[in-house]
């Protein structure tokens, strides 16, 4: 076996990797089961190919010794294959492990990257990428800066368009985020992202599908920590069938697409879902929950709808919709949040949602859907294009009204299109009705994250379990059953999960077999929590973000009493309540 490499100089720890304009490696082949230690950078040029390992053979071992593998320039036309290998020490902190300008085919599969740095791809022509079933280990040396997202590296960064097939599938990433920039036609599926600054950033891209992933970005305080942040105008972003466990900003999408069939859990400080009024985003059939594992007090609401900043002239019409979601804020198990939906611009449609167990602390307003006002305005600001077929069950005394905003030309609960068909149909303005979930409702996370990392609990299992718990129960005469907006099809229920007549959009928990919850069998203490006091705050209603600390106060107690039912960077203006443009440090 012959391997020819060119030494272009070992990098000092902390140095930024650069691509030499000359030097080449010729074809590189590392056989299955072989061990190889780099003595310099491997630099690919012309039509050089790189082939390491074999999916059917013994695992190869590659020791990077701080060196990297990269293309000489953007004329490289070869292919790259790295399969069934263990890679250690490739690249240095602040540098690159693999950096390629790619026009051919890249396959990286069943490979473990430990003590290695960023993987960076620039795509062109008909480049294809299959990055599948790999591990980016927790000991990755990509730079993580606790107080600055901008100064932190990506685990995997790809930029540029190509006509080839592109998949990022079945991987485990334990440190840093995935960054897709000015690219498109990617399938991001079945990955487990758990660790410091893990998550997915879709940056001005074409069509991308994000499906069946488990994401829990954790640690590092709270600066710009997000599971999914998608800002695209060129094509639809589809975010579906994921389990997204929060630390800070959970999920945000600014651009056309759909957020659907996801379990979105435990955000901190911002919201479960942030979207923009004119971005044509549809948010539907998601289950949003707050568990007593998270006692953070400063949360802006289930959904926050922003206006464009700076404003666009002429002003686009409202185009985003929120429908058929179930939002459970945890009731007395949690200290409160800013409401169900916070509006900074007009929302085209709010329909067929179940908003339950919400408490409103003193620093926010008094309504579930509105601008966080301290009183009901007369007339109500016309920030809803349509609002109907919703259910509210929020018996906490802090809730004074369901709606603090209105629909132009319509009277609340008297006119179809503004609450007439809310449950009960034609009832009182602020009626509260028990949704009749099948239950039992877990007040703590019903699954063990370690079992997700071990591969015994899957996203399918988790979604199926929560479908079972939050399904409308006919034996309880659930008012959700077949009571949703008929515009979304016959048999449409209110909320994320259906019962009764079939509806084609009822897909939450059906990524796999909806009856298979795998090993999830929570103990009884998961269904109980300690009652906590309503957060008094001190923000005085002047800002959706109250002053105060940003830590956790854990008050959950196993076996304690519980209520019958329980969980790009700029911050924008919300209905005159100014989110200052700033980065949290």
Coordinates of C-alpha atoms in Angstrom, one line a residue:
X1 CA 0.0 0.0 0.0
X2 CA 1.4 3.4 -1.1
X3 CA 0.3 6.7 0.5
X4 CA 1.9 9.8 -0.8
X5 CA 1.4 13.0 1.2
X6 CA 2.9 16.5 1.3
X7 CA 3.8 18.1 4.6
X8 CA 2.7 21.7 4.5
X9 CA 3.5 22.4 8.1
X10 CA 2.0 21.2 11.4
X11 CA -0.5 23.7 12.9
X12 CA 0.0 25.2 16.3
X13 CA -2.9 24.6 18.7
X14 CA -5.4 27.3 18.3
X15 CA -4.2 28.4 14.9
X16 CA -6.7 28.7 12.1
X17 CA -6.4 26.2 9.2
X18 CA -5.5 27.5 5.8
X19 CA -5.6 25.8 2.4
X20 CA -2.2 26.0 0.5
X21 CA -2.5 27.0 -3.1
X22 CA -0.1 24.3 -4.2
X23 CA 1.0 20.8 -3.1
X24 CA -0.8 17.6 -3.8
X25 CA -1.2 14.1 -2.4
X26 CA -2.0 12.0 -5.5
X27 CA -4.5 9.3 -5.0
X28 CA -4.8 8.3 -1.3
X29 CA -5.9 4.8 -0.3
X30 CA -6.1 3.5 3.2
X31 CA -7.2 -0.1 3.3
X32 CA -9.8 -1.6 5.6
X33 CA -8.3 -2.5 8.9
X34 CA -5.2 -0.4 8.2
X35 CA -3.7 2.1 10.6
X36 CA -2.3 5.4 9.3
X37 CA -0.8 8.4 10.9
X38 CA -0.6 11.7 9.1
X39 CA 2.8 13.3 8.9
X40 CA 1.5 16.4 7.2
X41 CA -1.7 17.7 5.6
X42 CA -3.2 15.6 2.9
X43 CA -3.8 18.0 0.0
X44 CA -6.0 16.9 -2.9
X45 CA -5.9 18.6 -6.3
X46 CA -6.7 17.9 -9.9
X47 CA -8.6 14.6 -10.1
X48 CA -7.0 13.1 -6.9
X49 CA -9.2 10.7 -5.0
X50 CA -9.2 9.8 -1.3
X51 CA -10.4 6.4 -0.3
X52 CA -10.2 5.1 3.3
X53 CA -11.8 2.0 4.7
X54 CA -14.5 -0.3 3.5
X55 CA -18.0 -0.8 4.8
X56 CA -17.6 -4.5 4.6
X57 CA -14.1 -4.8 6.1
X58 CA -12.4 -4.2 9.4
X59 CA -12.3 -0.7 10.8
X60 CA -9.4 1.5 9.7
X61 CA -7.6 3.8 12.1
X62 CA -6.5 7.3 11.1
X63 CA -4.5 9.4 13.5
X64 CA -4.4 13.0 12.4
X65 CA -1.7 14.3 14.7
X66 CA -3.2 17.7 14.3
X67 CA -3.0 17.8 10.5
X68 CA -5.9 18.0 8.1
X69 CA -7.3 16.8 4.8
X70 CA -8.2 19.5 2.3
X71 CA -8.4 20.4 -1.3
X72 CA -5.8 22.6 -2.8
X73 CA -8.3 25.0 -4.5
X74 CA -11.7 25.1 -6.1
X75 CA -10.7 23.2 -9.2
X76 CA -10.3 19.8 -7.4
X77 CA -12.6 17.3 -9.2
X78 CA -11.9 14.0 -7.4
X79 CA -14.1 11.9 -5.1
X80 CA -13.8 11.4 -1.4
X81 CA -14.7 8.2 0.5
X82 CA -14.2 7.6 4.3
X83 CA -16.1 4.6 5.6
X84 CA -16.0 2.4 8.6
X85 CA -13.0 4.1 10.2
X86 CA -12.0 5.7 13.6
X87 CA -10.5 9.1 13.1
X88 CA -8.6 10.7 16.0
X89 CA -6.8 14.1 16.2
X90 CA -7.7 15.3 12.7
X91 CA -7.3 19.1 12.8
X92 CA -6.8 21.4 15.7
X93 CA -9.0 23.7 17.8
X94 CA -10.1 26.6 15.7
X95 CA -9.0 24.8 12.5
X96 CA -10.4 22.3 10.1
X97 CA -10.3 18.5 10.1
X98 CA -11.7 18.1 6.6
X99 CA -12.1 21.1 4.2
X100 CA -13.0 20.4 0.6
X101 CA -14.2 22.3 -2.4
X102 CA -16.3 19.5 -3.9
X103 CA -17.5 18.8 -7.4
X104 CA -17.5 15.0 -7.2
X105 CA -19.0 12.6 -4.7
X106 CA -18.3 12.5 -1.0
X107 CA -19.2 9.6 1.2
X108 CA -18.5 9.5 4.9
X109 CA -20.2 6.7 6.8
X110 CA -19.9 4.7 9.9
X111 CA -16.9 6.7 11.1
X112 CA -16.1 8.1 14.5
X113 CA -14.4 11.5 14.8
X114 CA -12.8 12.0 18.2
X115 CA -10.5 14.9 19.3
X116 CA -11.1 16.3 15.8
X117 CA -12.2 19.7 14.4
X118 CA -14.7 21.0 11.9
X119 CA -15.8 19.4 8.7
X120 CA -16.3 22.1 6.0
X121 CA -17.6 21.6 2.5
X122 CA -18.0 24.0 -0.4
X123 CA -20.3 22.4 -3.1
X124 CA -20.3 23.1 -6.8
X125 CA -21.5 21.5 -10.0
X126 CA -23.1 18.1 -9.5
X127 CA -21.4 17.4 -6.1
X128 CA -23.2 14.8 -4.0
X129 CA -22.8 14.2 -0.3
X130 CA -23.7 11.2 1.8
X131 CA -22.8 11.8 5.5
X132 CA -24.4 8.9 7.2
X133 CA -24.2 7.0 10.5
X134 CA -21.2 8.8 11.9
X135 CA -20.3 10.1 15.3
X136 CA -18.8 13.5 16.1
X137 CA -17.7 12.8 19.6
X138 CA -18.1 14.9 22.7
X139 CA -14.3 15.4 22.8
X140 CA -14.4 17.3 19.5
X141 CA -11.9 20.2 19.6
X142 CA -14.1 22.6 17.7
X143 CA -14.0 25.9 19.5
X144 CA -17.0 26.6 21.7
X145 CA -17.4 30.1 23.2
X146 CA -19.9 30.2 26.0
X147 CA -20.9 33.8 25.5
X148 CA -20.7 34.2 21.7
X149 CA -22.3 32.1 19.0
X150 CA -20.3 34.1 16.4
X151 CA -17.0 33.0 17.8
X152 CA -17.9 29.3 18.1
X153 CA -17.2 26.8 15.3
X154 CA -19.6 24.5 13.5
X155 CA -19.3 20.8 13.7
X156 CA -20.3 20.4 10.1
X157 CA -20.6 23.4 7.7
X158 CA -21.6 23.2 4.1
X159 CA -22.0 26.1 1.6
X160 CA -23.0 26.3 -2.0
X161 CA -25.4 24.6 -4.3
X162 CA -25.0 21.5 -6.4
X163 CA -27.3 19.2 -8.4
X164 CA -26.3 16.0 -6.7
X165 CA -28.1 14.1 -3.9
X166 CA -27.3 15.4 -0.4
X167 CA -28.1 13.7 2.8
X168 CA -27.0 14.1 6.5
X169 CA -28.6 11.0 8.1
X170 CA -28.3 8.8 11.1
X171 CA -25.4 10.6 12.7
X172 CA -24.7 11.4 16.4
X173 CA -23.3 14.9 17.0
X174 CA -22.2 15.6 20.6
X175 CA -20.7 19.1 20.2
X176 CA -21.5 22.1 18.0
X177 CA -24.1 22.7 15.4
X178 CA -24.8 21.8 11.8
X179 CA -24.6 24.8 9.5
X180 CA -26.2 24.7 6.0
X181 CA -25.4 28.0 4.1
X182 CA -26.6 29.1 0.7
X183 CA -27.3 25.5 -0.2
X184 CA -30.4 23.4 -0.8
X185 CA -32.1 20.1 -1.5
X186 CA -30.8 18.5 1.7
X187 CA -32.4 15.7 3.7
X188 CA -31.4 16.0 7.4
X189 CA -32.9 12.9 8.9
X190 CA -32.6 10.6 11.9
X191 CA -29.7 12.3 13.7
X192 CA -29.1 12.6 17.4
X193 CA -27.7 16.1 18.4
X194 CA -27.0 16.3 22.1
X195 CA -24.2 18.5 23.5
X196 CA -22.8 22.0 23.7
X197 CA -24.3 24.2 21.1
X198 CA -25.7 21.3 19.0
X199 CA -28.6 22.1 16.7
X200 CA -29.3 22.9 13.1
X201 CA -28.8 26.3 11.4
X202 CA -30.4 26.7 8.0
X203 CA -28.9 29.9 6.5
X204 CA -30.4 31.4 3.4
X205 CA -31.1 28.1 1.7
X206 CA -33.3 26.4 -0.8
X207 CA -35.5 23.5 0.0
X208 CA -34.4 21.5 3.1
X209 CA -36.2 18.7 5.0
X210 CA -35.4 18.2 8.7
X211 CA -37.1 15.0 9.8
X212 CA -37.0 12.5 12.6
X213 CA -34.1 14.1 14.6
X214 CA -33.5 14.3 18.3
X215 CA -32.0 17.6 19.3
X216 CA -31.1 18.8 22.8
X217 CA -28.7 21.7 22.8
X218 CA -27.4 22.1 26.3
X219 CA -24.8 23.7 28.6
X220 CA -23.0 27.0 28.1
X221 CA -25.2 29.4 29.8
X222 CA -27.9 30.6 27.5
X223 CA -26.5 32.7 24.6
X224 CA -28.1 31.9 21.2
X225 CA -28.5 28.2 22.0
X226 CA -31.1 26.9 19.5
X227 CA -32.3 23.5 18.3
X228 CA -33.4 24.7 14.9
X229 CA -32.9 28.2 13.4
X230 CA -34.0 28.4 9.8
X231 CA -33.8 31.7 7.8
X232 CA -34.5 31.0 4.1
X233 CA -36.4 32.7 1.3
X234 CA -35.5 30.5 -1.7
X235 CA -37.3 27.3 -0.8
X236 CA -39.5 25.5 1.7
X237 CA -38.0 24.4 5.0
X238 CA -39.8 21.4 6.3
X239 CA -39.3 20.6 10.0
X240 CA -41.2 17.5 10.8
X241 CA -41.4 14.5 13.2
X242 CA -38.6 15.8 15.4
X243 CA -38.1 15.8 19.2
X244 CA -36.6 19.2 20.2
X245 CA -35.7 19.6 23.8
X246 CA -34.8 23.1 24.8
X247 CA -32.2 25.0 26.6
X248 CA -32.7 28.5 25.3
X249 CA -34.3 29.5 22.0
X250 CA -36.0 26.3 20.9
X251 CA -37.2 26.6 17.3
X252 CA -37.4 29.5 14.9
X253 CA -38.3 29.6 11.2
X254 CA -38.2 32.7 9.0
X255 CA -39.3 31.8 5.5
X256 CA -41.7 29.6 3.6
X257 CA -42.2 26.1 4.9
X258 CA -43.9 24.0 7.6
X259 CA -43.2 23.1 11.2
X260 CA -45.3 20.0 11.8
X261 CA -45.6 16.9 13.8
X262 CA -42.9 17.8 16.3
X263 CA -42.6 17.4 20.0
X264 CA -41.1 20.7 21.3
X265 CA -40.1 20.8 24.9
X266 CA -38.8 23.1 27.6
X267 CA -37.5 26.3 26.1
X268 CA -35.7 28.9 28.1
X269 CA -36.3 32.6 27.8
X270 CA -37.6 33.0 24.2
X271 CA -40.5 30.7 23.1
X272 CA -41.3 27.3 21.9
X273 CA -41.7 28.5 18.3
X274 CA -40.7 31.9 16.8
X275 CA -42.0 32.8 13.3
X276 CA -42.5 35.9 11.2
X277 CA -45.8 37.3 10.1
X278 CA -45.1 37.6 6.4
X279 CA -42.8 34.6 5.9
X280 CA -45.5 32.0 4.8
X281 CA -44.6 29.6 7.6
X282 CA -47.3 27.1 8.6
X283 CA -47.0 25.7 12.1
X284 CA -49.4 22.8 12.7
X285 CA -49.9 19.5 14.5
X286 CA -47.1 20.1 17.0
X287 CA -47.2 19.2 20.7
X288 CA -45.5 21.9 22.8
X289 CA -45.0 21.1 26.4
X290 CA -43.4 22.4 29.6
X291 CA -42.3 19.8 32.1
X292 CA -41.4 20.4 35.7
X293 CA -37.8 19.4 34.9
X294 CA -37.6 23.0 33.6
X295 CA -38.4 25.7 36.2
X296 CA -37.1 28.7 34.2
X297 CA -39.3 31.7 34.7
X298 CA -38.7 34.0 31.8
X299 CA -40.4 32.6 28.7
X300 CA -42.1 34.7 26.1
X301 CA -44.9 32.3 25.2
X302 CA -45.7 29.3 23.2
X303 CA -45.6 31.1 19.9
X304 CA -44.0 34.5 19.2
X305 CA -44.9 36.2 15.9
X306 CA -42.5 39.0 14.7
X307 CA -42.9 41.7 12.1
X308 CA -40.2 42.4 9.6
X309 CA -37.3 44.4 10.9
X310 CA -36.5 46.7 9.1
X311 CA -40.0 47.0 7.7
X312 CA -40.4 46.0 4.1
X313 CA -41.9 48.4 1.6
X314 CA -44.5 47.8 0.3
X315 CA -45.6 45.8 3.3
X316 CA -46.3 42.2 2.4
X317 CA -49.6 40.7 3.5
X318 CA -49.7 38.4 6.6
X319 CA -49.1 34.9 5.4
X320 CA -48.1 32.7 8.4
X321 CA -50.5 30.4 10.1
X322 CA -50.7 28.5 13.5
X323 CA -53.2 25.7 13.5
X324 CA -53.9 22.3 15.1
X325 CA -51.3 22.5 17.8
X326 CA -51.5 21.4 21.4
X327 CA -49.8 23.6 23.9
X328 CA -49.5 22.5 27.5
X329 CA -47.6 25.0 29.7
X330 CA -47.6 22.7 32.8
X331 CA -50.2 24.5 35.0
X332 CA -49.2 24.8 38.7
X333 CA -46.2 22.6 38.1
X334 CA -44.5 25.6 36.5
X335 CA -44.1 29.3 37.5
X336 CA -45.8 30.8 34.4
X337 CA -45.0 32.3 31.1
X338 CA -46.0 35.2 28.8
X339 CA -49.0 33.5 27.2
X340 CA -50.0 31.2 24.4
X341 CA -49.4 33.5 21.4
X342 CA -47.5 36.9 21.5
X343 CA -48.1 39.0 18.4
X344 CA -45.9 41.7 17.0
X345 CA -47.7 41.7 13.7
X346 CA -50.8 40.3 12.1
X347 CA -51.1 36.5 12.1
X348 CA -53.1 35.3 9.1
X349 CA -54.8 32.4 10.9
X350 CA -55.0 30.9 14.4
X351 CA -57.3 27.9 14.3
X352 CA -58.0 24.5 15.8
X353 CA -55.4 24.8 18.6
X354 CA -55.7 23.6 22.2
X355 CA -54.1 26.0 24.7
X356 CA -54.0 24.5 28.2
X357 CA -52.5 25.0 31.6
X358 CA -51.1 28.4 31.1
X359 CA -50.3 30.8 33.9
X360 CA -49.6 34.5 33.4
X361 CA -47.0 36.0 35.9
X362 CA -47.1 39.6 36.9
X363 CA -44.5 40.8 34.4
X364 CA -46.7 39.9 31.4
X365 CA -50.2 40.8 30.4
X366 CA -53.6 39.3 31.2
X367 CA -54.5 37.6 28.0
X368 CA -53.5 34.3 26.3
X369 CA -53.4 35.6 22.8
X370 CA -52.2 39.2 22.4
X371 CA -49.5 41.8 23.0
X372 CA -48.9 41.3 26.7
X373 CA -51.1 44.2 27.6
X374 CA -52.1 44.8 31.2
X375 CA -55.7 45.6 30.2
X376 CA -58.1 44.8 27.4
X377 CA -58.1 47.5 24.8
X378 CA -61.3 48.8 23.2
X379 CA -61.5 48.1 20.3
X380 CA -59.1 45.2 20.2
X381 CA -56.1 45.7 17.9
X382 CA -56.8 43.8 14.6
X383 CA -53.8 41.5 14.7
X384 CA -55.6 38.3 13.7
X385 CA -56.8 37.6 10.2
X386 CA -58.8 34.7 11.4
X387 CA -59.2 33.0 14.8
X388 CA -61.7 30.2 15.4
X389 CA -62.2 26.6 16.5
X390 CA -59.7 26.9 19.4
X391 CA -60.0 25.5 22.9
X392 CA -58.8 27.1 26.0
X393 CA -58.4 25.4 29.4
X394 CA -56.5 27.7 31.7
X395 CA -58.3 27.9 35.0
X396 CA -55.5 29.8 36.8
X397 CA -56.8 33.1 38.2
X398 CA -54.0 35.0 36.5
X399 CA -55.7 34.5 33.1
X400 CA -58.3 37.2 32.6
X401 CA -59.1 36.8 28.9
X402 CA -58.5 34.4 26.0
X403 CA -58.0 37.1 23.4
X404 CA -56.4 40.6 23.7
X405 CA -56.4 41.1 20.0
X406 CA -59.1 40.9 17.4
X407 CA -60.2 40.3 13.8
X408 CA -61.1 43.3 11.8
X409 CA -64.9 43.8 11.4
X410 CA -65.8 40.9 13.6
X411 CA -67.1 40.6 17.2
X412 CA -65.6 38.0 19.5
X413 CA -67.7 34.9 19.9
X414 CA -70.6 36.4 17.9
X415 CA -69.1 36.0 14.4
X416 CA -67.6 33.0 12.7
X417 CA -64.0 33.7 12.1
X418 CA -63.5 35.3 15.5
X419 CA -64.1 32.7 18.1
X420 CA -67.7 31.7 17.4
X421 CA -66.7 28.1 16.9
X422 CA -64.2 28.0 19.8
X423 CA -65.3 25.4 22.4
X424 CA -68.0 25.6 23.5
X425 CA -69.5 26.8 20.2
X426 CA -71.1 30.2 20.7
X427 CA -70.2 30.2 24.4
X428 CA -69.0 32.9 26.7
X429 CA -66.1 35.1 25.6
X430 CA -63.5 33.5 27.9
X431 CA -64.9 30.0 28.3
X432 CA -62.5 27.4 29.6
X433 CA -63.2 23.7 28.7
X434 CA -61.3 20.6 29.8
X435 CA -59.8 19.0 26.7
X436 CA -60.3 15.5 27.9
X437 CA -56.9 14.1 27.0
X438 CA -56.5 10.3 27.3
X439 CA -53.5 10.7 29.8
X440 CA -52.0 10.2 32.1
X441 CA -50.1 13.4 31.4
X442 CA -46.4 13.3 32.3
X443 CA -45.2 16.3 34.3
X444 CA -41.5 15.3 33.9
X445 CA -39.9 14.0 30.7
X446 CA -41.3 10.5 30.2
X447 CA -38.1 9.2 28.6
X448 CA -34.4 8.9 29.6
X449 CA -32.1 10.8 27.3
X450 CA -29.3 8.4 28.0
X451 CA -31.4 5.7 26.4
X452 CA -31.7 7.9 23.3
X453 CA -27.9 8.2 23.1
X454 CA -27.7 4.4 23.6
X455 CA -30.1 3.8 20.8
X456 CA -32.7 1.9 22.7
X457 CA -35.2 4.8 22.7
X458 CA -35.9 6.3 19.3
X459 CA -37.7 9.5 18.2
X460 CA -40.5 7.2 17.0
X461 CA -40.9 5.8 20.5
X462 CA -41.1 9.2 22.1
X463 CA -43.6 10.6 19.6
X464 CA -45.8 7.6 19.9
X465 CA -45.8 7.8 23.7
X466 CA -46.8 11.4 23.7
X467 CA -49.5 10.8 21.0
X468 CA -51.0 8.2 23.4
X469 CA -51.0 10.6 26.3
X470 CA -52.4 13.7 24.5
X471 CA -54.9 11.9 22.3
X472 CA -58.5 13.1 22.8
X473 CA -60.4 10.5 24.9
X474 CA -63.9 9.5 23.7
X475 CA -64.7 8.0 27.0
X476 CA -64.2 11.4 28.6
X477 CA -66.4 13.0 25.9
X478 CA -63.4 15.0 24.8
X479 CA -64.7 18.2 23.0
X480 CA -61.6 18.1 20.8
X481 CA -62.9 15.2 18.7
X482 CA -63.9 16.2 15.1
X483 CA -64.4 19.8 16.3
X484 CA -61.6 21.4 14.4
X485 CA -61.9 23.8 11.4
X486 CA -63.6 21.8 8.6
X487 CA -61.5 23.8 6.1
X488 CA -58.6 21.4 7.0
X489 CA -60.6 18.3 6.1
X490 CA -63.3 16.1 7.4
X491 CA -62.7 14.6 10.8
X492 CA -60.3 17.4 11.8
X493 CA -59.9 17.5 15.6
X494 CA -58.8 20.4 17.7
X495 CA -55.1 20.1 18.7
X496 CA -52.2 18.1 17.4
X497 CA -53.6 14.7 17.7
X498 CA -56.8 13.2 16.4
X499 CA -59.4 10.6 17.3
X500 CA -62.8 9.9 15.9
X501 CA -63.1 10.2 12.1
X502 CA -59.8 9.9 10.2
X503 CA -58.1 13.1 8.9
X504 CA -55.2 13.0 6.5
X505 CA -53.3 15.7 8.5
X506 CA -53.4 13.7 11.7
X507 CA -49.8 12.5 11.5
X508 CA -48.2 13.4 14.9
X509 CA -46.6 10.2 16.4
X510 CA -47.0 8.3 13.1
X511 CA -43.5 8.5 11.8
X512 CA -43.3 4.8 12.6
X513 CA -45.8 2.5 14.4
X514 CA -47.9 4.8 16.7
X515 CA -48.5 1.8 19.0
X516 CA -44.8 1.2 19.6
X517 CA -43.5 3.2 22.6
X518 CA -40.4 0.9 22.9
X519 CA -38.9 0.8 26.3
X520 CA -40.6 4.0 27.6
X521 CA -42.4 3.0 30.8
X522 CA -42.2 5.9 33.2
X523 CA -42.5 5.5 36.9
X524 CA -45.4 7.1 38.8
X525 CA -43.4 10.0 40.0
X526 CA -43.2 11.2 36.3
X527 CA -46.9 12.0 36.5
X528 CA -46.6 14.1 39.7
X529 CA -45.0 17.4 40.5
X530 CA -44.8 19.9 43.3
X531 CA -47.1 23.0 43.0
X532 CA -45.0 26.1 42.6
X533 CA -45.8 29.7 43.1
X534 CA -46.7 32.0 40.2
X535 CA -43.7 34.0 39.3
X536 CA -44.2 37.6 40.3
X537 CA -41.5 39.0 38.0
X538 CA -40.9 42.8 38.2
X539 CA -40.9 43.7 34.5
X540 CA -43.9 45.9 35.0
X541 CA -45.2 44.9 31.6
X542 CA -42.8 47.2 29.8
X543 CA -40.8 44.4 28.2
X544 CA -41.5 40.7 27.3
X545 CA -38.1 39.9 28.8
X546 CA -38.2 40.7 32.5
X547 CA -35.1 41.5 34.5
X548 CA -33.6 39.0 36.8
X549 CA -31.3 36.0 36.9
X550 CA -31.1 33.3 34.2
X551 CA -30.6 30.2 36.2
X552 CA -32.7 27.3 37.1
X553 CA -34.6 26.8 40.4
X554 CA -35.4 23.1 40.7
X555 CA -38.5 22.5 42.9
X556 CA -39.9 19.3 41.5
X557 CA -40.5 16.5 44.0
X558 CA -41.4 13.0 43.2
X559 CA -44.8 12.0 44.5
X560 CA -45.9 15.5 45.3
X561 CA -49.4 16.7 44.6
X562 CA -50.3 17.9 41.1
X563 CA -53.2 19.3 39.2
X564 CA -55.3 16.9 37.2
X565 CA -53.7 18.0 33.9
X566 CA -50.2 19.4 33.4
X567 CA -45.7 20.3 29.5
X568 CA -31.0 35.1 13.2
X569 CA -29.7 36.6 15.9
X570 CA -31.7 39.8 16.1
X571 CA -34.5 40.1 18.6
X572 CA -37.3 42.1 17.1
X573 CA -40.2 44.5 18.0
X574 CA -43.3 42.9 19.4
X575 CA -46.4 45.2 19.3
X576 CA -44.6 48.2 20.5
X577 CA -43.0 46.2 23.3
X578 CA -39.4 46.5 22.2
X579 CA -37.1 43.5 22.1
X580 CA -33.8 45.4 21.9
X581 CA -31.5 44.4 19.1
X582 CA -28.8 42.7 21.0
X583 CA -26.9 39.5 21.6
X584 CA -27.2 38.1 25.0
X585 CA -23.9 37.7 26.7

